[in-house]
Short mmCIF file of C-alpha atoms in Angstrom, two decimals:
data_model
loop_
_atom_site.label_atom_id
_atom_site.label_comp_id
_atom_site.label_asym_id
_atom_site.label_seq_id
_atom_site.Cartn_x
_atom_site.Cartn_y
_atom_site.Cartn_z
CA MET U 1 0.00 0.00 0.00
CA ASP U 2 1.51 3.38 -1.00
CA ILE U 3 1.13 6.77 0.62
CA ARG U 4 -1.69 7.78 -1.71
CA GLN U 5 -3.73 4.74 -0.73
CA ILE U 6 -3.18 5.42 2.97
CA ALA U 7 -4.21 9.04 2.51
CA ILE U 8 -7.38 8.02 0.69
CA GLY U 9 -8.19 5.51 3.41
CA ALA U 10 -7.67 8.08 6.16
CA GLY U 11 -9.86 10.56 4.28
CA CYS U 12 -12.64 8.00 3.97
CA LEU U 13 -12.47 7.24 7.68
CA MET U 14 -12.66 10.94 8.50
CA ALA U 15 -15.62 11.44 6.17
CA ALA U 16 -17.39 8.47 7.70
CA SER U 17 -16.82 9.84 11.19
CA LEU U 18 -18.43 13.14 10.24
CA ALA U 19 -21.57 11.40 9.00
CA THR U 20 -22.50 10.22 12.49
CA ALA U 21 -26.13 11.26 12.39
CA ALA U 22 -28.92 11.59 9.87
CA PRO U 23 -29.83 15.16 8.87
CA THR U 24 -32.42 16.85 11.05
CA TYR U 25 -35.85 17.00 9.44
CA VAL U 26 -36.73 20.50 8.17
CA ALA U 27 -40.24 21.28 6.87
CA ASP U 28 -40.72 23.25 3.68
CA TYR U 29 -42.53 26.12 5.40
CA GLY U 30 -44.15 24.89 8.61
CA THR U 31 -47.21 26.84 9.73
CA ASP U 32 -46.02 30.20 8.38
CA GLY U 33 -47.12 29.61 4.81
CA PRO U 34 -45.42 29.22 1.42
CA GLY U 35 -42.34 31.36 0.91
CA THR U 36 -41.46 31.45 4.61
CA GLY U 37 -39.58 28.14 4.72
CA LEU U 38 -35.92 28.19 5.72
CA GLN U 39 -34.72 27.29 2.23
CA ASP U 40 -36.93 29.88 0.55
CA MET U 41 -35.91 32.67 2.89
CA LEU U 42 -32.20 31.89 2.61
CA ASN U 43 -32.52 31.74 -1.16
CA GLN U 44 -33.93 35.28 -1.02
CA ARG U 45 -30.80 36.46 0.83
CA THR U 46 -28.34 35.33 -1.88
CA GLN U 47 -27.08 37.31 -4.85
CA ASP U 48 -28.70 35.00 -7.42
CA GLY U 49 -31.77 33.88 -5.46
CA THR U 50 -30.57 30.32 -4.88
CA LEU U 51 -28.47 29.19 -1.92
CA ASP U 52 -25.81 26.67 -2.92
CA GLN U 53 -26.79 24.40 -0.02
CA ASP U 54 -29.91 22.36 0.56
CA VAL U 55 -30.94 22.91 4.19
CA LYS U 56 -32.38 19.40 4.38
CA THR U 57 -29.31 17.51 3.22
CA ASP U 58 -26.29 19.83 3.56
CA GLN U 59 -26.33 20.22 7.34
CA TYR U 60 -22.88 20.43 8.92
CA GLN U 61 -22.17 17.83 11.58
CA PRO U 62 -21.06 17.74 14.33
CA ASP U 63 -22.51 21.12 15.34
CA GLU U 64 -22.89 20.81 19.10
CA VAL U 65 -19.67 22.34 20.51
CA TRP U 66 -18.05 25.50 19.13
CA THR U 67 -15.02 27.71 19.56
CA ILE U 68 -13.81 31.06 18.22
CA ASP U 69 -10.90 31.67 15.87
CA ALA U 70 -8.06 33.00 18.01
CA ALA U 71 -6.82 35.20 15.18
CA ALA U 72 -10.04 37.11 14.57
CA ALA U 73 -13.01 38.63 16.36
CA ALA U 74 -16.04 36.44 15.81
CA ASN U 75 -19.05 38.17 14.28
CA ALA U 76 -22.70 37.20 14.62
CA ARG U 77 -25.48 38.74 12.55
CA MET U 78 -29.17 37.95 12.77
CA LEU U 79 -30.70 37.23 9.36
CA PHE U 80 -34.37 36.83 10.27
CA GLU U 81 -36.91 35.51 12.77
CA VAL U 82 -40.23 34.07 11.62
CA ALA U 83 -41.74 33.30 15.00
CA GLY U 84 -44.61 34.41 17.18
CA ASN U 85 -42.10 34.50 20.04
CA ALA U 86 -39.56 36.60 18.10
CA HIS U 87 -39.78 39.46 20.63
CA LEU U 88 -39.15 37.04 23.49
CA ASN U 89 -36.51 34.63 22.15
CA THR U 90 -32.89 35.22 23.13
CA LEU U 91 -29.78 33.64 21.59
CA GLY U 92 -26.40 33.25 23.22
CA ILE U 93 -23.52 31.00 24.16
CA TYR U 94 -23.08 28.95 27.33
CA ASP U 95 -20.27 27.40 29.33
CA LEU U 96 -20.07 23.68 28.64
CA ASN U 97 -19.43 23.00 32.32
CA ASN U 98 -22.21 25.26 33.58
CA THR U 99 -25.23 25.93 31.37
CA ALA U 100 -26.30 28.74 33.72
CA ASN U 101 -23.10 30.63 32.82
CA THR U 102 -24.12 32.38 29.61
CA LEU U 103 -23.44 35.35 27.37
CA THR U 104 -26.42 36.70 25.41
CA LEU U 105 -25.84 37.60 21.76
CA PHE U 106 -29.34 38.68 20.70
CA ASP U 107 -32.26 39.52 22.96
CA GLY U 108 -35.89 40.01 22.07
CA SER U 109 -35.31 43.57 20.88
CA ALA U 110 -32.91 42.47 18.13
CA THR U 111 -34.11 42.88 14.57
CA ASN U 112 -33.12 41.48 11.20
CA GLY U 113 -29.58 42.42 10.28
CA TYR U 114 -28.65 43.31 13.86
CA ALA U 115 -24.91 42.80 14.36
CA SER U 116 -22.75 42.11 17.38
CA THR U 117 -19.13 41.12 17.74
CA LEU U 118 -17.68 38.70 20.24
CA ASP U 119 -14.05 38.86 21.31
CA VAL U 120 -12.51 36.03 23.30
CA ASN U 121 -9.29 36.42 25.26
CA ILE U 122 -7.93 32.92 24.86
CA PHE U 123 -4.62 33.90 26.47
CA GLY U 124 -6.17 34.81 29.80
CA ASP U 125 -8.81 33.15 31.94
CA PHE U 126 -11.28 32.47 29.09
CA VAL U 127 -12.87 35.91 29.32
CA VAL U 128 -15.43 36.52 26.58
CA THR U 129 -16.54 40.04 25.73
CA LYS U 130 -19.42 41.14 23.52
CA ARG U 131 -19.51 44.52 21.89
CA ASP U 132 -22.13 46.03 19.62
CA ALA U 133 -20.50 46.33 16.20
CA ALA U 134 -22.98 49.00 15.18
CA SER U 135 -22.15 51.40 18.01
CA LEU U 136 -18.64 50.07 18.68
CA VAL U 137 -19.35 49.95 22.41
CA VAL U 138 -16.47 47.95 23.85
CA GLY U 139 -17.10 45.70 26.80
CA GLN U 140 -20.89 45.89 26.53
CA GLU U 141 -21.15 42.51 28.19
CA THR U 142 -18.42 40.29 29.63
CA GLY U 143 -18.31 36.80 31.07
CA SER U 144 -15.78 34.19 32.06
CA PHE U 145 -16.07 30.61 30.82
CA SER U 146 -14.23 27.48 31.92
CA SER U 147 -12.66 26.66 28.54
CA TYR U 148 -12.18 27.86 24.96
CA ASN U 149 -15.20 25.81 23.87
CA PHE U 150 -18.89 26.58 24.33
CA GLY U 151 -22.35 25.79 23.05
CA PHE U 152 -25.15 27.92 21.62
CA PHE U 153 -28.53 28.25 23.35
CA LEU U 154 -31.95 29.64 22.44
CA ASN U 155 -34.08 30.76 25.38
CA THR U 156 -37.79 30.72 24.48
CA PRO U 157 -41.16 30.78 26.28
CA ASP U 158 -41.26 27.03 25.49
CA GLY U 159 -37.96 26.32 27.24
CA VAL U 160 -34.22 26.67 26.76
CA PHE U 161 -32.75 24.69 23.88
CA TYR U 162 -29.07 23.90 23.42
CA SER U 163 -26.77 23.04 20.54
CA GLN U 164 -25.86 19.97 22.63
CA SER U 165 -29.11 18.25 21.78
CA ALA U 166 -28.96 15.73 24.62
CA LEU U 167 -29.60 18.61 27.03
CA ASN U 168 -32.97 19.40 25.45
CA GLY U 169 -34.99 16.45 26.70
CA ASP U 170 -37.63 16.42 23.96
CA TYR U 171 -37.87 14.31 20.84
CA ASP U 172 -39.19 14.66 17.32
CA MET U 173 -41.98 12.77 15.62
CA ASP U 174 -39.76 9.68 15.22
CA GLY U 175 -38.71 9.73 18.85
CA LEU U 176 -35.08 9.92 17.76
CA ASN U 177 -34.01 13.53 17.42
CA ASP U 178 -33.94 16.42 19.89
CA ASP U 179 -31.86 18.78 17.77
CA HIS U 180 -33.23 22.34 17.83
CA MET U 181 -30.35 23.86 15.83
CA ILE U 182 -28.95 23.03 12.41
CA ALA U 183 -25.75 24.47 10.93
CA ILE U 184 -25.04 25.21 7.27
CA GLN U 185 -21.44 25.93 6.26
CA GLY U 186 -20.62 28.29 3.41
CA THR U 187 -18.99 27.02 0.24
CA GLY U 188 -17.76 30.30 -1.22
CA VAL U 189 -20.33 30.22 -4.02
CA ASP U 190 -22.85 32.66 -2.54
CA SER U 191 -22.86 36.11 -1.00
CA ILE U 192 -25.38 36.76 1.78
CA ASP U 193 -27.49 39.90 2.25
CA PRO U 194 -27.92 40.04 6.06
CA PHE U 195 -30.04 43.20 6.16
CA GLY U 196 -32.41 42.25 3.34
CA ASN U 197 -31.57 45.53 1.58
CA GLY U 198 -29.60 44.28 -1.41
CA ILE U 199 -26.17 44.80 0.16
CA PHE U 200 -24.25 41.54 0.27
CA TYR U 201 -21.94 40.49 3.09
CA GLY U 202 -18.96 39.19 1.13
CA ALA U 203 -18.61 35.54 0.21
CA PHE U 204 -20.47 32.94 2.26
CA GLY U 205 -17.26 30.93 2.66
CA LEU U 206 -15.87 28.12 4.78
CA GLN U 207 -15.38 30.47 7.73
CA ASN U 208 -19.12 31.26 7.77
CA PHE U 209 -22.01 29.25 9.17
CA ILE U 210 -25.75 29.79 9.23
CA LEU U 211 -27.35 28.61 12.48
CA ALA U 212 -31.09 27.97 12.22
CA TRP U 213 -33.32 27.22 15.22
CA GLU U 214 -36.67 25.65 16.03
CA ASP U 215 -38.18 27.40 19.08
CA LEU U 216 -40.98 24.97 20.01
CA ARG U 217 -40.65 21.75 21.97
CA PHE U 218 -40.97 18.71 19.75
CA ASP U 219 -43.53 17.18 22.11
CA ALA U 220 -45.68 20.35 22.10
CA ASN U 221 -48.81 21.05 20.09
CA GLY U 222 -48.21 23.15 16.99
CA ILE U 223 -44.61 22.09 16.37
CA ASP U 224 -43.82 22.84 12.72
CA TYR U 225 -40.13 21.89 12.25
CA ASP U 226 -39.50 25.01 10.18
CA TYR U 227 -36.15 26.06 11.78
CA ASN U 228 -36.75 29.68 10.78
CA ASP U 229 -37.54 30.95 14.30
CA MET U 230 -34.04 32.40 14.83
CA VAL U 231 -31.55 32.35 11.96
CA VAL U 232 -28.10 33.92 12.32
CA LEU U 233 -24.98 34.22 10.20
CA VAL U 234 -21.73 33.73 12.13
CA GLU U 235 -18.13 34.26 11.08
CA SER U 236 -15.01 32.90 12.80
CA PHE U 237 -17.15 30.62 14.96
CA PHE U 238 -16.07 27.04 14.29
CA PRO U 239 -17.52 23.68 15.34
CA VAL U 240 -15.24 21.49 17.43
CA PRO U 241 -14.75 17.95 16.00
CA GLU U 242 -15.98 15.03 18.05
CA PRO U 243 -13.27 13.03 19.85
CA GLY U 244 -13.76 10.15 17.41
CA THR U 245 -13.01 12.41 14.47
CA LEU U 246 -9.81 13.66 16.10
CA ALA U 247 -8.72 10.11 16.91
CA LEU U 248 -9.23 8.98 13.31
CA LEU U 249 -7.34 12.02 12.05
CA GLY U 250 -4.49 11.14 14.37
CA LEU U 251 -4.45 7.56 13.10
CA GLY U 252 -4.44 8.77 9.52
CA LEU U 253 -1.54 11.14 10.09
CA ALA U 254 0.36 8.44 11.98
CA GLY U 255 -0.15 6.08 9.04
CA LEU U 256 1.15 8.68 6.61
CA GLY U 257 4.20 9.25 8.79
CA ALA U 258 4.92 5.55 9.03
CA ALA U 259 4.60 5.13 5.28
CA ARG U 260 7.03 7.97 4.64
CA ARG U 261 9.55 6.45 7.06
CA ARG U 262 9.29 3.08 5.32
CA GLN U 263 9.85 4.70 1.93
CA LYS U 264 12.99 6.47 3.18
CA ALA U 265 14.39 3.29 4.76
#
């Protein structure tokens, strides 16, 4: 077996490890009517009217634990909310070791296109600071987490839902899934218009993700699976690979190293 074969094998193992769960079910438009579905509304925010990704099949996984790029300030921008609870829902990040330790990104007063910037001091004691990018108010809100990693949460009148789906405690119509957030990674094909005013926010590239939320409990009446209740565009926020993915990557790199040593011998 040569190096190319080992590399292909390692790549296949990594790809298989990423496909650990079936995509979360997303309805075409839920109870809000035609044209208000997640796919339709995201299509409307692209330069050509068609998002490169299919929200039903192109969901990024794993999407439960996140971190921030140490080299850049992470930016979060609300795209839209199509929810009766829009004025009550709040979105933020939480400490993985204490879900009560949170930093709010958007509260109920936030509107479409609202921007905020998060800065994380990864060289200190995990201090995270939010500032309003529109007014450039530094240190608007500050917290201290227990690590570089965190999860996202959506606080709603129906409960608090987490990117770590096992914390949610409710299940979908198949009794299998309790995932209230899906993530879509950019491919560099599209530009996104966050304000809905025809001004596009650069390329929707690999450093960008769209996070889309369902704000009703899956075991509640009226659940519509539309995932358009809180939709945000984030930049320099990155999902943290599952331990299994990292282990397989390590095995693949070790195999490549061993193959190179054998070739040199």
